[in-house]
Amino acid sequence: MKNVDTVVDTVSDFAQETVDKATNATYHVANKIVDKGDELNALAHEAIDKATNATNQVADKIGEKGVQLKHAEQRLTKECSIYIRDNPLTSVGIAMGVGFILSKLLSNR
């Protein structure tokens, strides 16, 4: 009986070692997966941050250009008003000429 008990103890010890090794290997693989997941998460956040920054920069530039266009429009309107006030007859002549040309161009269609 002693030999059977010894064999059972040996097999039991071997089984326990095998389970321990498998458990350790599983934890090792799981930790690597978690590390890779963390790396992918960090990369994703970095990509999102870069895209957000680029979008904000573009939006800022568009806003600046919009303000510049608004100022240019206001300046042009003011300059035209001043020219018309200073040169009323020339302005009327230009308006009549442009109207005549437009009527000829549009009447052929």
CSV table of C-alpha atoms in Angstrom, one decimal:
chain,number,residue,atom,x,y,z
A,1,MET,CA,0.0,0.0,0.0
A,2,LYS,CA,2.9,2.2,0.7
A,3,ASN,CA,3.9,2.1,-3.0
A,4,VAL,CA,0.5,3.1,-4.1
A,5,ASP,CA,0.4,6.0,-1.7
A,6,THR,CA,3.8,7.1,-2.9
A,7,VAL,CA,2.7,6.9,-6.6
A,8,VAL,CA,-0.5,8.8,-5.8
A,9,ASP,CA,1.4,11.5,-3.9
A,10,THR,CA,3.9,11.7,-6.8
A,11,VAL,CA,1.1,12.0,-9.4
A,12,SER,CA,-0.7,14.5,-7.1
A,13,ASP,CA,2.4,16.6,-6.8
A,14,PHE,CA,3.0,16.5,-10.5
A,15,ALA,CA,-0.6,17.5,-11.2
A,16,GLN,CA,-0.3,20.4,-8.8
A,17,GLU,CA,3.0,21.5,-10.4
A,18,THR,CA,1.3,21.3,-13.8
A,19,VAL,CA,-1.7,23.3,-12.7
A,20,ASP,CA,0.7,25.9,-11.1
A,21,LYS,CA,2.7,26.2,-14.3
A,22,ALA,CA,-0.4,26.5,-16.4
A,23,THR,CA,-1.8,29.2,-14.0
A,24,ASN,CA,1.4,31.1,-14.1
A,25,ALA,CA,1.6,30.9,-17.9
A,26,THR,CA,-2.0,32.1,-18.1
A,27,TYR,CA,-1.3,35.1,-15.9
A,28,HIS,CA,1.8,35.9,-17.9
A,29,VAL,CA,-0.2,35.8,-21.2
A,30,ALA,CA,-3.1,37.8,-19.6
A,31,ASN,CA,-0.6,40.4,-18.4
A,32,LYS,CA,0.9,40.7,-21.8
A,33,ILE,CA,-2.6,41.1,-23.3
A,34,VAL,CA,-3.4,43.8,-20.8
A,35,ASP,CA,-0.1,45.6,-21.5
A,36,LYS,CA,-0.8,45.5,-25.3
A,37,GLY,CA,-4.4,46.7,-24.6
A,38,ASP,CA,-2.9,49.6,-22.6
A,39,GLU,CA,-0.5,50.4,-25.4
A,40,LEU,CA,-3.3,50.3,-28.0
A,41,ASN,CA,-5.5,52.5,-25.7
A,42,ALA,CA,-2.6,55.0,-25.4
A,43,LEU,CA,-2.1,55.0,-29.2
A,44,ALA,CA,-5.8,55.6,-29.8
A,45,HIS,CA,-5.9,58.5,-27.3
A,46,GLU,CA,-2.8,60.0,-28.9
A,47,ALA,CA,-4.4,59.8,-32.3
A,48,ILE,CA,-7.6,61.3,-31.1
A,49,ASP,CA,-5.7,64.1,-29.4
A,50,LYS,CA,-3.7,64.8,-32.6
A,51,ALA,CA,-6.9,64.8,-34.7
A,52,THR,CA,-8.6,67.1,-32.2
A,53,ASN,CA,-5.7,69.6,-32.2
A,54,ALA,CA,-5.6,69.6,-35.9
A,55,THR,CA,-9.3,70.2,-36.1
A,56,ASN,CA,-9.1,73.0,-33.6
A,57,GLN,CA,-6.2,74.7,-35.5
A,58,VAL,CA,-8.2,74.5,-38.8
A,59,ALA,CA,-11.3,75.9,-37.1
A,60,ASP,CA,-9.2,78.8,-35.6
A,61,LYS,CA,-7.7,79.5,-39.1
A,62,ILE,CA,-11.2,79.5,-40.7
A,63,GLY,CA,-12.4,81.9,-38.0
A,64,GLU,CA,-9.5,84.2,-38.6
A,65,LYS,CA,-10.1,84.2,-42.3
A,66,GLY,CA,-13.8,84.9,-41.8
A,67,VAL,CA,-12.9,87.9,-39.7
A,68,GLN,CA,-10.4,89.1,-42.4
A,69,LEU,CA,-13.1,88.7,-45.1
A,70,LYS,CA,-15.6,90.6,-43.1
A,71,HIS,CA,-13.2,93.5,-42.6
A,72,ALA,CA,-12.3,93.5,-46.3
A,73,GLU,CA,-16.0,93.6,-47.2
A,74,GLN,CA,-16.6,96.5,-44.8
A,75,ARG,CA,-13.5,98.4,-46.2
A,76,LEU,CA,-14.6,97.8,-49.8
A,77,THR,CA,-18.1,98.9,-49.1
A,78,LYS,CA,-16.9,102.1,-47.4
A,79,GLU,CA,-14.5,102.9,-50.2
A,80,CYS,CA,-17.2,102.4,-52.8
A,81,SER,CA,-19.6,104.6,-50.9
A,82,ILE,CA,-16.9,107.3,-50.7
A,83,TYR,CA,-16.2,107.0,-54.4
A,84,ILE,CA,-19.9,107.2,-55.3
A,85,ARG,CA,-20.4,110.2,-53.0
A,86,ASP,CA,-17.3,112.0,-54.5
A,87,ASN,CA,-18.1,111.1,-58.1
A,88,PRO,CA,-21.9,110.8,-58.6
A,89,LEU,CA,-22.0,111.4,-62.3
A,90,THR,CA,-19.2,108.9,-63.0
A,91,SER,CA,-20.9,106.4,-60.8
A,92,VAL,CA,-24.2,106.7,-62.6
A,93,GLY,CA,-22.4,106.4,-66.0
A,94,ILE,CA,-20.6,103.2,-64.8
A,95,ALA,CA,-23.8,101.8,-63.5
A,96,MET,CA,-25.6,102.5,-66.8
A,97,GLY,CA,-22.7,100.9,-68.8
A,98,VAL,CA,-22.7,97.8,-66.7
A,99,GLY,CA,-26.5,97.5,-66.9
A,100,PHE,CA,-26.4,97.9,-70.7
A,101,ILE,CA,-23.7,95.2,-71.0
A,102,LEU,CA,-25.5,92.8,-68.7
A,103,SER,CA,-28.8,93.3,-70.6
A,104,LYS,CA,-27.1,92.5,-73.9
A,105,LEU,CA,-25.4,89.4,-72.5
A,106,LEU,CA,-28.5,88.1,-70.8
A,107,SER,CA,-30.9,88.9,-73.7
A,108,ASN,CA,-29.0,86.6,-76.1
A,109,ARG,CA,-29.9,83.6,-74.0
